JSON list of C-alpha atoms in Angstrom, two decimals:
[
{"chain": "O", "resi": 1, "resn": "UNK", "atom": "CA", "xyz": [103.96, 143.97, 51.22]},
{"chain": "O", "resi": 2, "resn": "UNK", "atom": "CA", "xyz": [100.75, 144.42, 49.23]},
{"chain": "O", "resi": 3, "resn": "UNK", "atom": "CA", "xyz": [100.63, 147.55, 47.09]},
{"chain": "O", "resi": 4, "resn": "UNK", "atom": "CA", "xyz": [97.38, 149.44, 46.56]},
{"chain": "O", "resi": 5, "resn": "UNK", "atom": "CA", "xyz": [96.39, 150.18, 42.97]},
{"chain": "O", "resi": 6, "resn": "UNK", "atom": "CA", "xyz": [94.72, 153.60, 42.78]},
{"chain": "O", "resi": 7, "resn": "UNK", "atom": "CA", "xyz": [93.94, 153.82, 39.07]},
{"chain": "O", "resi": 8, "resn": "UNK", "atom": "CA", "xyz": [94.31, 151.57, 36.05]},
{"chain": "O", "resi": 9, "resn": "UNK", "atom": "CA", "xyz": [94.52, 152.61, 32.39]},
{"chain": "O", "resi": 10, "resn": "UNK", "atom": "CA", "xyz": [95.60, 150.59, 29.32]},
{"chain": "O", "resi": 11, "resn": "UNK", "atom": "CA", "xyz": [98.76, 152.74, 29.10]},
{"chain": "O", "resi": 12, "resn": "UNK", "atom": "CA", "xyz": [99.58, 153.46, 32.75]},
{"chain": "O", "resi": 13, "resn": "UNK", "atom": "CA", "xyz": [98.68, 152.75, 36.34]},
{"chain": "O", "resi": 14, "resn": "UNK", "atom": "CA", "xyz": [98.85, 154.66, 39.61]},
{"chain": "O", "resi": 15, "resn": "UNK", "atom": "CA", "xyz": [99.71, 153.01, 42.91]},
{"chain": "O", "resi": 16, "resn": "UNK", "atom": "CA", "xyz": [99.96, 154.19, 46.49]},
{"chain": "O", "resi": 17, "resn": "UNK", "atom": "CA", "xyz": [103.63, 154.34, 47.46]},
{"chain": "O", "resi": 18, "resn": "UNK", "atom": "CA", "xyz": [104.09, 153.46, 51.14]},
{"chain": "O", "resi": 19, "resn": "UNK", "atom": "CA", "xyz": [106.81, 155.05, 53.24]},
{"chain": "O", "resi": 20, "resn": "UNK", "atom": "CA", "xyz": [110.13, 153.29, 53.69]},
{"chain": "O", "resi": 21, "resn": "UNK", "atom": "CA", "xyz": [110.30, 151.78, 50.20]},
{"chain": "O", "resi": 22, "resn": "UNK", "atom": "CA", "xyz": [112.90, 153.02, 47.72]},
{"chain": "O", "resi": 23, "resn": "UNK", "atom": "CA", "xyz": [112.34, 153.26, 44.00]},
{"chain": "O", "resi": 24, "resn": "UNK", "atom": "CA", "xyz": [115.32, 151.00, 43.27]},
{"chain": "O", "resi": 25, "resn": "UNK", "atom": "CA", "xyz": [116.47, 147.77, 44.90]},
{"chain": "O", "resi": 26, "resn": "UNK", "atom": "CA", "xyz": [119.23, 148.20, 47.48]},
{"chain": "O", "resi": 27, "resn": "UNK", "atom": "CA", "xyz": [120.86, 146.20, 50.28]},
{"chain": "O", "resi": 28, "resn": "UNK", "atom": "CA", "xyz": [118.87, 143.12, 49.37]},
{"chain": "O", "resi": 29, "resn": "UNK", "atom": "CA", "xyz": [115.50, 144.93, 49.49]},
{"chain": "O", "resi": 30, "resn": "UNK", "atom": "CA", "xyz": [113.42, 145.06, 46.32]},
{"chain": "O", "resi": 31, "resn": "UNK", "atom": "CA", "xyz": [112.66, 148.49, 44.92]},
{"chain": "O", "resi": 32, "resn": "UNK", "atom": "CA", "xyz": [109.12, 149.66, 44.32]},
{"chain": "O", "resi": 33, "resn": "UNK", "atom": "CA", "xyz": [109.21, 149.05, 40.57]},
{"chain": "O", "resi": 34, "resn": "UNK", "atom": "CA", "xyz": [110.14, 145.37, 40.98]},
{"chain": "O", "resi": 35, "resn": "UNK", "atom": "CA", "xyz": [107.62, 144.93, 43.80]},
{"chain": "O", "resi": 36, "resn": "UNK", "atom": "CA", "xyz": [104.86, 146.36, 41.60]},
{"chain": "O", "resi": 37, "resn": "UNK", "atom": "CA", "xyz": [105.88, 144.24, 38.61]},
{"chain": "O", "resi": 38, "resn": "UNK", "atom": "CA", "xyz": [105.79, 141.09, 40.72]},
{"chain": "O", "resi": 39, "resn": "UNK", "atom": "CA", "xyz": [102.46, 141.89, 42.34]},
{"chain": "O", "resi": 40, "resn": "UNK", "atom": "CA", "xyz": [100.61, 143.05, 39.23]},
{"chain": "O", "resi": 41, "resn": "UNK", "atom": "CA", "xyz": [102.28, 140.64, 36.81]},
{"chain": "O", "resi": 42, "resn": "UNK", "atom": "CA", "xyz": [103.39, 143.06, 34.11]},
{"chain": "O", "resi": 43, "resn": "UNK", "atom": "CA", "xyz": [106.39, 145.07, 32.96]},
{"chain": "O", "resi": 44, "resn": "UNK", "atom": "CA", "xyz": [106.35, 148.68, 34.21]},
{"chain": "O", "resi": 45, "resn": "UNK", "atom": "CA", "xyz": [108.29, 151.80, 33.25]},
{"chain": "O", "resi": 46, "resn": "UNK", "atom": "CA", "xyz": [109.25, 154.43, 35.82]},
{"chain": "O", "resi": 47, "resn": "UNK", "atom": "CA", "xyz": [108.27, 157.98, 34.75]},
{"chain": "O", "resi": 48, "resn": "UNK", "atom": "CA", "xyz": [108.86, 159.90, 38.01]},
{"chain": "O", "resi": 49, "resn": "UNK", "atom": "CA", "xyz": [110.11, 159.26, 41.54]},
{"chain": "O", "resi": 50, "resn": "UNK", "atom": "CA", "xyz": [109.26, 159.84, 45.18]},
{"chain": "O", "resi": 51, "resn": "UNK", "atom": "CA", "xyz": [111.78, 159.90, 48.03]},
{"chain": "O", "resi": 52, "resn": "UNK", "atom": "CA", "xyz": [111.97, 156.79, 50.18]},
{"chain": "O", "resi": 53, "resn": "UNK", "atom": "CA", "xyz": [110.46, 158.71, 53.11]},
{"chain": "O", "resi": 54, "resn": "UNK", "atom": "CA", "xyz": [107.56, 160.08, 51.03]},
{"chain": "O", "resi": 55, "resn": "UNK", "atom": "CA", "xyz": [104.20, 158.36, 50.55]},
{"chain": "O", "resi": 56, "resn": "UNK", "atom": "CA", "xyz": [101.49, 158.92, 47.97]},
{"chain": "O", "resi": 57, "resn": "UNK", "atom": "CA", "xyz": [100.43, 158.76, 44.35]},
{"chain": "O", "resi": 58, "resn": "UNK", "atom": "CA", "xyz": [102.98, 157.27, 41.96]},
{"chain": "O", "resi": 59, "resn": "UNK", "atom": "CA", "xyz": [102.57, 156.67, 38.22]},
{"chain": "O", "resi": 60, "resn": "UNK", "atom": "CA", "xyz": [104.05, 153.82, 36.19]},
{"chain": "O", "resi": 61, "resn": "UNK", "atom": "CA", "xyz": [103.76, 153.41, 32.42]},
{"chain": "O", "resi": 62, "resn": "UNK", "atom": "CA", "xyz": [102.78, 150.03, 30.97]},
{"chain": "O", "resi": 63, "resn": "UNK", "atom": "CA", "xyz": [104.78, 150.27, 27.75]},
{"chain": "O", "resi": 64, "resn": "UNK", "atom": "CA", "xyz": [107.69, 152.23, 26.27]},
{"chain": "O", "resi": 65, "resn": "UNK", "atom": "CA", "xyz": [105.57, 154.61, 24.17]},
{"chain": "O", "resi": 66, "resn": "UNK", "atom": "CA", "xyz": [103.44, 155.63, 27.16]},
{"chain": "O", "resi": 67, "resn": "UNK", "atom": "CA", "xyz": [106.61, 156.01, 29.23]},
{"chain": "O", "resi": 68, "resn": "UNK", "atom": "CA", "xyz": [108.01, 158.45, 26.67]},
{"chain": "O", "resi": 69, "resn": "UNK", "atom": "CA", "xyz": [104.80, 160.49, 26.56]},
{"chain": "O", "resi": 70, "resn": "UNK", "atom": "CA", "xyz": [104.39, 160.65, 30.34]},
{"chain": "O", "resi": 71, "resn": "UNK", "atom": "CA", "xyz": [108.07, 161.43, 30.88]},
{"chain": "O", "resi": 72, "resn": "UNK", "atom": "CA", "xyz": [107.71, 164.32, 28.44]},
{"chain": "O", "resi": 73, "resn": "UNK", "atom": "CA", "xyz": [104.71, 165.63, 30.36]},
{"chain": "O", "resi": 74, "resn": "UNK", "atom": "CA", "xyz": [106.75, 165.59, 33.57]},
{"chain": "O", "resi": 75, "resn": "UNK", "atom": "CA", "xyz": [109.76, 167.25, 31.94]},
{"chain": "O", "resi": 76, "resn": "UNK", "atom": "CA", "xyz": [107.53, 169.91, 30.37]},
{"chain": "O", "resi": 77, "resn": "UNK", "atom": "CA", "xyz": [105.95, 170.54, 33.80]},
{"chain": "O", "resi": 78, "resn": "UNK", "atom": "CA", "xyz": [102.55, 169.67, 32.33]},
{"chain": "O", "resi": 79, "resn": "UNK", "atom": "CA", "xyz": [101.65, 167.37, 35.21]},
{"chain": "O", "resi": 80, "resn": "UNK", "atom": "CA", "xyz": [100.37, 169.25, 38.25]},
{"chain": "O", "resi": 81, "resn": "UNK", "atom": "CA", "xyz": [101.64, 167.66, 41.46]},
{"chain": "O", "resi": 82, "resn": "UNK", "atom": "CA", "xyz": [100.20, 168.59, 44.86]},
{"chain": "O", "resi": 83, "resn": "UNK", "atom": "CA", "xyz": [101.88, 167.54, 48.09]},
{"chain": "O", "resi": 84, "resn": "UNK", "atom": "CA", "xyz": [100.87, 167.72, 51.74]},
{"chain": "O", "resi": 85, "resn": "UNK", "atom": "CA", "xyz": [103.37, 168.33, 54.52]},
{"chain": "O", "resi": 86, "resn": "UNK", "atom": "CA", "xyz": [103.16, 168.95, 58.26]},
{"chain": "O", "resi": 87, "resn": "UNK", "atom": "CA", "xyz": [105.43, 171.14, 60.36]},
{"chain": "O", "resi": 88, "resn": "UNK", "atom": "CA", "xyz": [105.50, 172.13, 64.01]},
{"chain": "O", "resi": 89, "resn": "UNK", "atom": "CA", "xyz": [107.26, 175.39, 63.15]},
{"chain": "O", "resi": 90, "resn": "UNK", "atom": "CA", "xyz": [105.76, 178.70, 62.10]},
{"chain": "O", "resi": 91, "resn": "UNK", "atom": "CA", "xyz": [106.94, 179.69, 58.59]},
{"chain": "O", "resi": 92, "resn": "UNK", "atom": "CA", "xyz": [108.35, 183.06, 57.59]},
{"chain": "O", "resi": 93, "resn": "UNK", "atom": "CA", "xyz": [105.38, 183.40, 55.22]},
{"chain": "O", "resi": 94, "resn": "UNK", "atom": "CA", "xyz": [102.00, 181.70, 55.17]},
{"chain": "O", "resi": 95, "resn": "UNK", "atom": "CA", "xyz": [102.08, 181.34, 51.39]},
{"chain": "O", "resi": 96, "resn": "UNK", "atom": "CA", "xyz": [104.21, 182.21, 48.39]},
{"chain": "O", "resi": 97, "resn": "UNK", "atom": "CA", "xyz": [106.78, 180.92, 45.92]},
{"chain": "O", "resi": 98, "resn": "UNK", "atom": "CA", "xyz": [110.16, 179.49, 46.93]},
{"chain": "O", "resi": 99, "resn": "UNK", "atom": "CA", "xyz": [112.68, 179.77, 44.11]},
{"chain": "O", "resi": 100, "resn": "UNK", "atom": "CA", "xyz": [116.41, 179.20, 43.98]},
{"chain": "O", "resi": 101, "resn": "UNK", "atom": "CA", "xyz": [119.18, 176.93, 42.79]},
{"chain": "O", "resi": 102, "resn": "UNK", "atom": "CA", "xyz": [119.87, 173.81, 44.82]},
{"chain": "O", "resi": 103, "resn": "UNK", "atom": "CA", "xyz": [123.34, 172.54, 45.63]},
{"chain": "O", "resi": 104, "resn": "UNK", "atom": "CA", "xyz": [124.68, 169.41, 47.27]},
{"chain": "O", "resi": 105, "resn": "UNK", "atom": "CA", "xyz": [125.56, 169.81, 50.95]},
{"chain": "O", "resi": 106, "resn": "UNK", "atom": "CA", "xyz": [126.99, 167.33, 53.45]},
{"chain": "O", "resi": 107, "resn": "UNK", "atom": "CA", "xyz": [126.09, 163.65, 53.72]},
{"chain": "O", "resi": 108, "resn": "UNK", "atom": "CA", "xyz": [123.62, 163.57, 50.85]},
{"chain": "O", "resi": 109, "resn": "UNK", "atom": "CA", "xyz": [121.69, 166.67, 51.84]},
{"chain": "O", "resi": 110, "resn": "UNK", "atom": "CA", "xyz": [120.91, 169.69, 49.69]},
{"chain": "O", "resi": 111, "resn": "UNK", "atom": "CA", "xyz": [120.68, 173.42, 50.32]},
{"chain": "O", "resi": 112, "resn": "UNK", "atom": "CA", "xyz": [118.81, 176.26, 48.65]},
{"chain": "O", "resi": 113, "resn": "UNK", "atom": "CA", "xyz": [120.86, 179.06, 47.11]},
{"chain": "O", "resi": 114, "resn": "UNK", "atom": "CA", "xyz": [119.94, 182.65, 46.23]},
{"chain": "O", "resi": 115, "resn": "UNK", "atom": "CA", "xyz": [121.14, 182.20, 42.66]},
{"chain": "O", "resi": 116, "resn": "UNK", "atom": "CA", "xyz": [118.64, 181.53, 39.84]},
{"chain": "O", "resi": 117, "resn": "UNK", "atom": "CA", "xyz": [120.64, 179.69, 37.15]},
{"chain": "O", "resi": 118, "resn": "UNK", "atom": "CA", "xyz": [118.47, 176.54, 37.13]},
{"chain": "O", "resi": 119, "resn": "UNK", "atom": "CA", "xyz": [116.17, 177.10, 40.07]},
{"chain": "O", "resi": 120, "resn": "UNK", "atom": "CA", "xyz": [113.87, 174.78, 41.96]},
{"chain": "O", "resi": 121, "resn": "UNK", "atom": "CA", "xyz": [110.42, 176.36, 42.10]},
{"chain": "O", "resi": 122, "resn": "UNK", "atom": "CA", "xyz": [107.78, 175.50, 44.71]},
{"chain": "O", "resi": 123, "resn": "UNK", "atom": "CA", "xyz": [104.46, 177.27, 45.32]},
{"chain": "O", "resi": 124, "resn": "UNK", "atom": "CA", "xyz": [102.88, 176.75, 48.74]},
{"chain": "O", "resi": 125, "resn": "UNK", "atom": "CA", "xyz": [100.26, 177.89, 51.18]},
{"chain": "O", "resi": 126, "resn": "UNK", "atom": "CA", "xyz": [99.76, 176.83, 54.77]},
{"chain": "O", "resi": 127, "resn": "UNK", "atom": "CA", "xyz": [96.92, 176.38, 57.22]},
{"chain": "O", "resi": 128, "resn": "UNK", "atom": "CA", "xyz": [96.87, 176.01, 60.99]},
{"chain": "O", "resi": 129, "resn": "UNK", "atom": "CA", "xyz": [95.56, 172.60, 62.05]},
{"chain": "O", "resi": 130, "resn": "UNK", "atom": "CA", "xyz": [95.91, 173.02, 65.79]},
{"chain": "O", "resi": 131, "resn": "UNK", "atom": "CA", "xyz": [98.22, 174.77, 68.21]},
{"chain": "O", "resi": 132, "resn": "UNK", "atom": "CA", "xyz": [101.80, 173.97, 67.18]},
{"chain": "O", "resi": 133, "resn": "UNK", "atom": "CA", "xyz": [100.89, 172.08, 63.99]},
{"chain": "O", "resi": 134, "resn": "UNK", "atom": "CA", "xyz": [100.63, 173.51, 60.48]},
{"chain": "O", "resi": 135, "resn": "UNK", "atom": "CA", "xyz": [99.61, 171.96, 57.16]},
{"chain": "O", "resi": 136, "resn": "UNK", "atom": "CA", "xyz": [101.49, 172.96, 54.00]},
{"chain": "O", "resi": 137, "resn": "UNK", "atom": "CA", "xyz": [100.00, 172.41, 50.55]},
{"chain": "O", "resi": 138, "resn": "UNK", "atom": "CA", "xyz": [102.83, 172.48, 48.00]},
{"chain": "O", "resi": 139, "resn": "UNK", "atom": "CA", "xyz": [102.99, 172.46, 44.22]},
{"chain": "O", "resi": 140, "resn": "UNK", "atom": "CA", "xyz": [106.51, 171.93, 42.89]},
{"chain": "O", "resi": 141, "resn": "UNK", "atom": "CA", "xyz": [106.96, 173.37, 39.42]},
{"chain": "O", "resi": 142, "resn": "UNK", "atom": "CA", "xyz": [110.26, 171.54, 39.01]},
{"chain": "O", "resi": 143, "resn": "UNK", "atom": "CA", "xyz": [111.42, 168.08, 40.09]},
{"chain": "O", "resi": 144, "resn": "UNK", "atom": "CA", "xyz": [114.66, 168.50, 42.02]},
{"chain": "O", "resi": 145, "resn": "UNK", "atom": "CA", "xyz": [115.85, 165.97, 44.60]},
{"chain": "O", "resi": 146, "resn": "UNK", "atom": "CA", "xyz": [114.56, 166.84, 48.11]},
{"chain": "O", "resi": 147, "resn": "UNK", "atom": "CA", "xyz": [112.98, 169.98, 46.63]},
{"chain": "O", "resi": 148, "resn": "UNK", "atom": "CA", "xyz": [109.99, 170.42, 48.97]},
{"chain": "O", "resi": 149, "resn": "UNK", "atom": "CA", "xyz": [111.94, 169.31, 52.02]},
{"chain": "O", "resi": 150, "resn": "UNK", "atom": "CA", "xyz": [114.64, 171.92, 51.39]},
{"chain": "O", "resi": 151, "resn": "UNK", "atom": "CA", "xyz": [112.13, 174.59, 50.37]},
{"chain": "O", "resi": 152, "resn": "UNK", "atom": "CA", "xyz": [110.11, 174.38, 53.58]},
{"chain": "O", "resi": 153, "resn": "UNK", "atom": "CA", "xyz": [113.26, 174.30, 55.68]},
{"chain": "O", "resi": 154, "resn": "UNK", "atom": "CA", "xyz": [114.29, 177.55, 53.98]},
{"chain": "O", "resi": 155, "resn": "UNK", "atom": "CA", "xyz": [110.99, 179.06, 55.18]},
{"chain": "O", "resi": 156, "resn": "UNK", "atom": "CA", "xyz": [111.84, 178.09, 58.76]},
{"chain": "O", "resi": 157, "resn": "UNK", "atom": "CA", "xyz": [109.32, 175.23, 58.77]},
{"chain": "O", "resi": 158, "resn": "UNK", "atom": "CA", "xyz": [111.18, 171.95, 58.33]},
{"chain": "O", "resi": 159, "resn": "UNK", "atom": "CA", "xyz": [108.86, 169.00, 57.75]},
{"chain": "O", "resi": 160, "resn": "UNK", "atom": "CA", "xyz": [107.86, 167.10, 60.87]},
{"chain": "O", "resi": 161, "resn": "UNK", "atom": "CA", "xyz": [109.79, 163.84, 61.14]},
{"chain": "O", "resi": 162, "resn": "UNK", "atom": "CA", "xyz": [112.34, 164.70, 58.45]},
{"chain": "O", "resi": 163, "resn": "UNK", "atom": "CA", "xyz": [115.49, 163.43, 60.15]},
{"chain": "O", "resi": 164, "resn": "UNK", "atom": "CA", "xyz": [117.68, 164.93, 57.44]},
{"chain": "O", "resi": 165, "resn": "UNK", "atom": "CA", "xyz": [116.32, 168.48, 57.58]},
{"chain": "O", "resi": 166, "resn": "UNK", "atom": "CA", "xyz": [114.06, 168.61, 60.65]},
{"chain": "O", "resi": 167, "resn": "UNK", "atom": "CA", "xyz": [113.20, 166.75, 63.84]},
{"chain": "O", "resi": 168, "resn": "UNK", "atom": "CA", "xyz": [112.57, 163.00, 64.26]},
{"chain": "O", "resi": 169, "resn": "UNK", "atom": "CA", "xyz": [109.07, 161.53, 64.47]},
{"chain": "O", "resi": 170, "resn": "UNK", "atom": "CA", "xyz": [107.40, 158.27, 63.48]},
{"chain": "O", "resi": 171, "resn": "UNK", "atom": "CA", "xyz": [107.69, 159.23, 59.77]},
{"chain": "O", "resi": 172, "resn": "UNK", "atom": "CA", "xyz": [108.57, 162.13, 57.50]},
{"chain": "O", "resi": 173, "resn": "UNK", "atom": "CA", "xyz": [105.26, 163.96, 57.05]},
{"chain": "O", "resi": 174, "resn": "UNK", "atom": "CA", "xyz": [105.44, 164.55, 53.31]},
{"chain": "O", "resi": 175, "resn": "UNK", "atom": "CA", "xyz": [102.80, 163.01, 51.06]},
{"chain": "O", "resi": 176, "resn": "UNK", "atom": "CA", "xyz": [102.19, 163.13, 47.30]},
{"chain": "O", "resi": 177, "resn": "UNK", "atom": "CA", "xyz": [98.46, 163.78, 47.52]},
{"chain": "O", "resi": 178, "resn": "UNK", "atom": "CA", "xyz": [97.28, 164.48, 43.98]},
{"chain": "O", "resi": 179, "resn": "UNK", "atom": "CA", "xyz": [98.41, 164.52, 40.37]},
{"chain": "O", "resi": 180, "resn": "UNK", "atom": "CA", "xyz": [96.43, 166.06, 37.50]},
{"chain": "O", "resi": 181, "resn": "UNK", "atom": "CA", "xyz": [97.27, 165.94, 33.80]},
{"chain": "O", "resi": 182, "resn": "UNK", "atom": "CA", "xyz": [96.00, 165.50, 30.28]},
{"chain": "O", "resi": 183, "resn": "UNK", "atom": "CA", "xyz": [96.97, 162.35, 28.40]},
{"chain": "O", "resi": 184, "resn": "UNK", "atom": "CA", "xyz": [95.92, 161.93, 24.78]},
{"chain": "O", "resi": 185, "resn": "UNK", "atom": "CA", "xyz": [93.35, 164.75, 25.17]},
{"chain": "O", "resi": 186, "resn": "UNK", "atom": "CA", "xyz": [91.74, 163.16, 28.24]},
{"chain": "O", "resi": 187, "resn": "UNK", "atom": "CA", "xyz": [91.94, 164.78, 31.68]},
{"chain": "O", "resi": 188, "resn": "UNK", "atom": "CA", "xyz": [92.97, 162.73, 34.71]},
{"chain": "O", "resi": 189, "resn": "UNK", "atom": "CA", "xyz": [93.12, 163.58, 38.40]},
{"chain": "O", "resi": 190, "resn": "UNK", "atom": "CA", "xyz": [94.34, 160.90, 40.79]},
{"chain": "O", "resi": 191, "resn": "UNK", "atom": "CA", "xyz": [94.27, 161.50, 44.52]},
{"chain": "O", "resi": 192, "resn": "UNK", "atom": "CA", "xyz": [95.03, 159.51, 47.67]},
{"chain": "O", "resi": 193, "resn": "UNK", "atom": "CA", "xyz": [94.93, 160.56, 51.31]},
{"chain": "O", "resi": 194, "resn": "UNK", "atom": "CA", "xyz": [97.92, 159.56, 53.48]},
{"chain": "O", "resi": 195, "resn": "UNK", "atom": "CA", "xyz": [97.55, 156.25, 55.29]},
{"chain": "O", "resi": 196, "resn": "UNK", "atom": "CA", "xyz": [100.60, 156.08, 57.57]},
{"chain": "O", "resi": 197, "resn": "UNK", "atom": "CA", "xyz": [101.56, 158.30, 60.49]},
{"chain": "O", "resi": 198, "resn": "UNK", "atom": "CA", "xyz": [99.97, 159.22, 63.81]},
{"chain": "O", "resi": 199, "resn": "UNK", "atom": "CA", "xyz": [99.78, 162.92, 62.92]},
{"chain": "O", "resi": 200, "resn": "UNK", "atom": "CA", "xyz": [98.14, 162.21, 59.56]},
{"chain": "O", "resi": 201, "resn": "UNK", "atom": "CA", "xyz": [95.53, 160.16, 61.44]},
{"chain": "O", "resi": 202, "resn": "UNK", "atom": "CA", "xyz": [94.59, 162.95, 63.84]},
{"chain": "O", "resi": 203, "resn": "UNK", "atom": "CA", "xyz": [90.99, 164.12, 63.49]},
{"chain": "O", "resi": 204, "resn": "UNK", "atom": "CA", "xyz": [92.14, 167.73, 63.16]},
{"chain": "O", "resi": 205, "resn": "UNK", "atom": "CA", "xyz": [94.18, 166.86, 60.06]},
{"chain": "O", "resi": 206, "resn": "UNK", "atom": "CA", "xyz": [91.47, 164.63, 58.57]},
{"chain": "O", "resi": 207, "resn": "UNK", "atom": "CA", "xyz": [88.87, 167.41, 58.98]},
{"chain": "O", "resi": 208, "resn": "UNK", "atom": "CA", "xyz": [91.17, 169.96, 57.31]},
{"chain": "O", "resi": 209, "resn": "UNK", "atom": "CA", "xyz": [91.89, 167.60, 54.42]},
{"chain": "O", "resi": 210, "resn": "UNK", "atom": "CA", "xyz": [88.15, 167.07, 53.85]},
{"chain": "O", "resi": 211, "resn": "UNK", "atom": "CA", "xyz": [87.70, 170.82, 53.63]},
{"chain": "O", "resi": 212, "resn": "UNK", "atom": "CA", "xyz": [90.50, 171.02, 51.05]},
{"chain": "O", "resi": 213, "resn": "UNK", "atom": "CA", "xyz": [88.90, 168.20, 49.06]},
{"chain": "O", "resi": 214, "resn": "UNK", "atom": "CA", "xyz": [85.65, 170.17, 49.06]},
{"chain": "O", "resi": 215, "resn": "UNK", "atom": "CA", "xyz": [87.44, 173.18, 47.60]},
{"chain": "O", "resi": 216, "resn": "UNK", "atom": "CA", "xyz": [87.72, 175.29, 50.73]},
{"chain": "O", "resi": 217, "resn": "UNK", "atom": "CA", "xyz": [90.86, 177.23, 51.70]},
{"chain": "O", "resi": 218, "resn": "UNK", "atom": "CA", "xyz": [92.42, 177.29, 48.22]},
{"chain": "O", "resi": 219, "resn": "UNK", "atom": "CA", "xyz": [93.94, 180.73, 47.50]},
{"chain": "O", "resi": 220, "resn": "UNK", "atom": "CA", "xyz": [92.53, 182.58, 44.51]},
{"chain": "O", "resi": 221, "resn": "UNK", "atom": "CA", "xyz": [95.81, 182.56, 42.57]},
{"chain": "O", "resi": 222, "resn": "UNK", "atom": "CA", "xyz": [95.93, 178.76, 42.83]},
{"chain": "O", "resi": 223, "resn": "UNK", "atom": "CA", "xyz": [92.31, 178.35, 41.71]},
{"chain": "O", "resi": 224, "resn": "UNK", "atom": "CA", "xyz": [93.05, 180.39, 38.59]},
{"chain": "O", "resi": 225, "resn": "UNK", "atom": "CA", "xyz": [95.86, 178.00, 37.65]},
{"chain": "O", "resi": 226, "resn": "UNK", "atom": "CA", "xyz": [94.35, 174.56, 38.22]},
{"chain": "O", "resi": 227, "resn": "UNK", "atom": "CA", "xyz": [95.89, 173.31, 34.97]}
]
């Protein structure tokens, strides 16, 4: 497997995480961190994670000091993360905020609760791509396990291909599209379109993504809070 480097900085690098690769080594398969270290020939520090079924932009630090600074940015919610997801179900709402505590359920799954002790928070809006297919643009404000997958299921729109929370397909259609942050007073925005999946390669999706990249369709309340 050859990993794609998206951005390189003296203190960190961003790669494209493909689907089907875990962050840690398991069952004889190398995790993404070790694969990246072997390919790029340097020691890397993990500062955030993506689910095995999720593709997209992933940051690694190149030394311990950068790892501490970037980890702090993530923990302080100072790094803006934007995800793309597809669903074949119509949501209860076209846009809004999903907020609630998450609790472990059966067989490694999670569920969203009505309580607000330490809630997962996800802002989203959605757009129709074609009949029976909807695009969700999500910004998680917190970093809980399976957060977006559980949040969209709670809206009645489980992610296409999510075998844990939705219906099977060729992949789980959740992609970490963009991250934006300030590091040592310099602004960075790193973005990567999804590469894998027949539905992500449909012209209707590609056209909609281009319109998003050009600034169309973004709700006013999101545009006011770009940082």
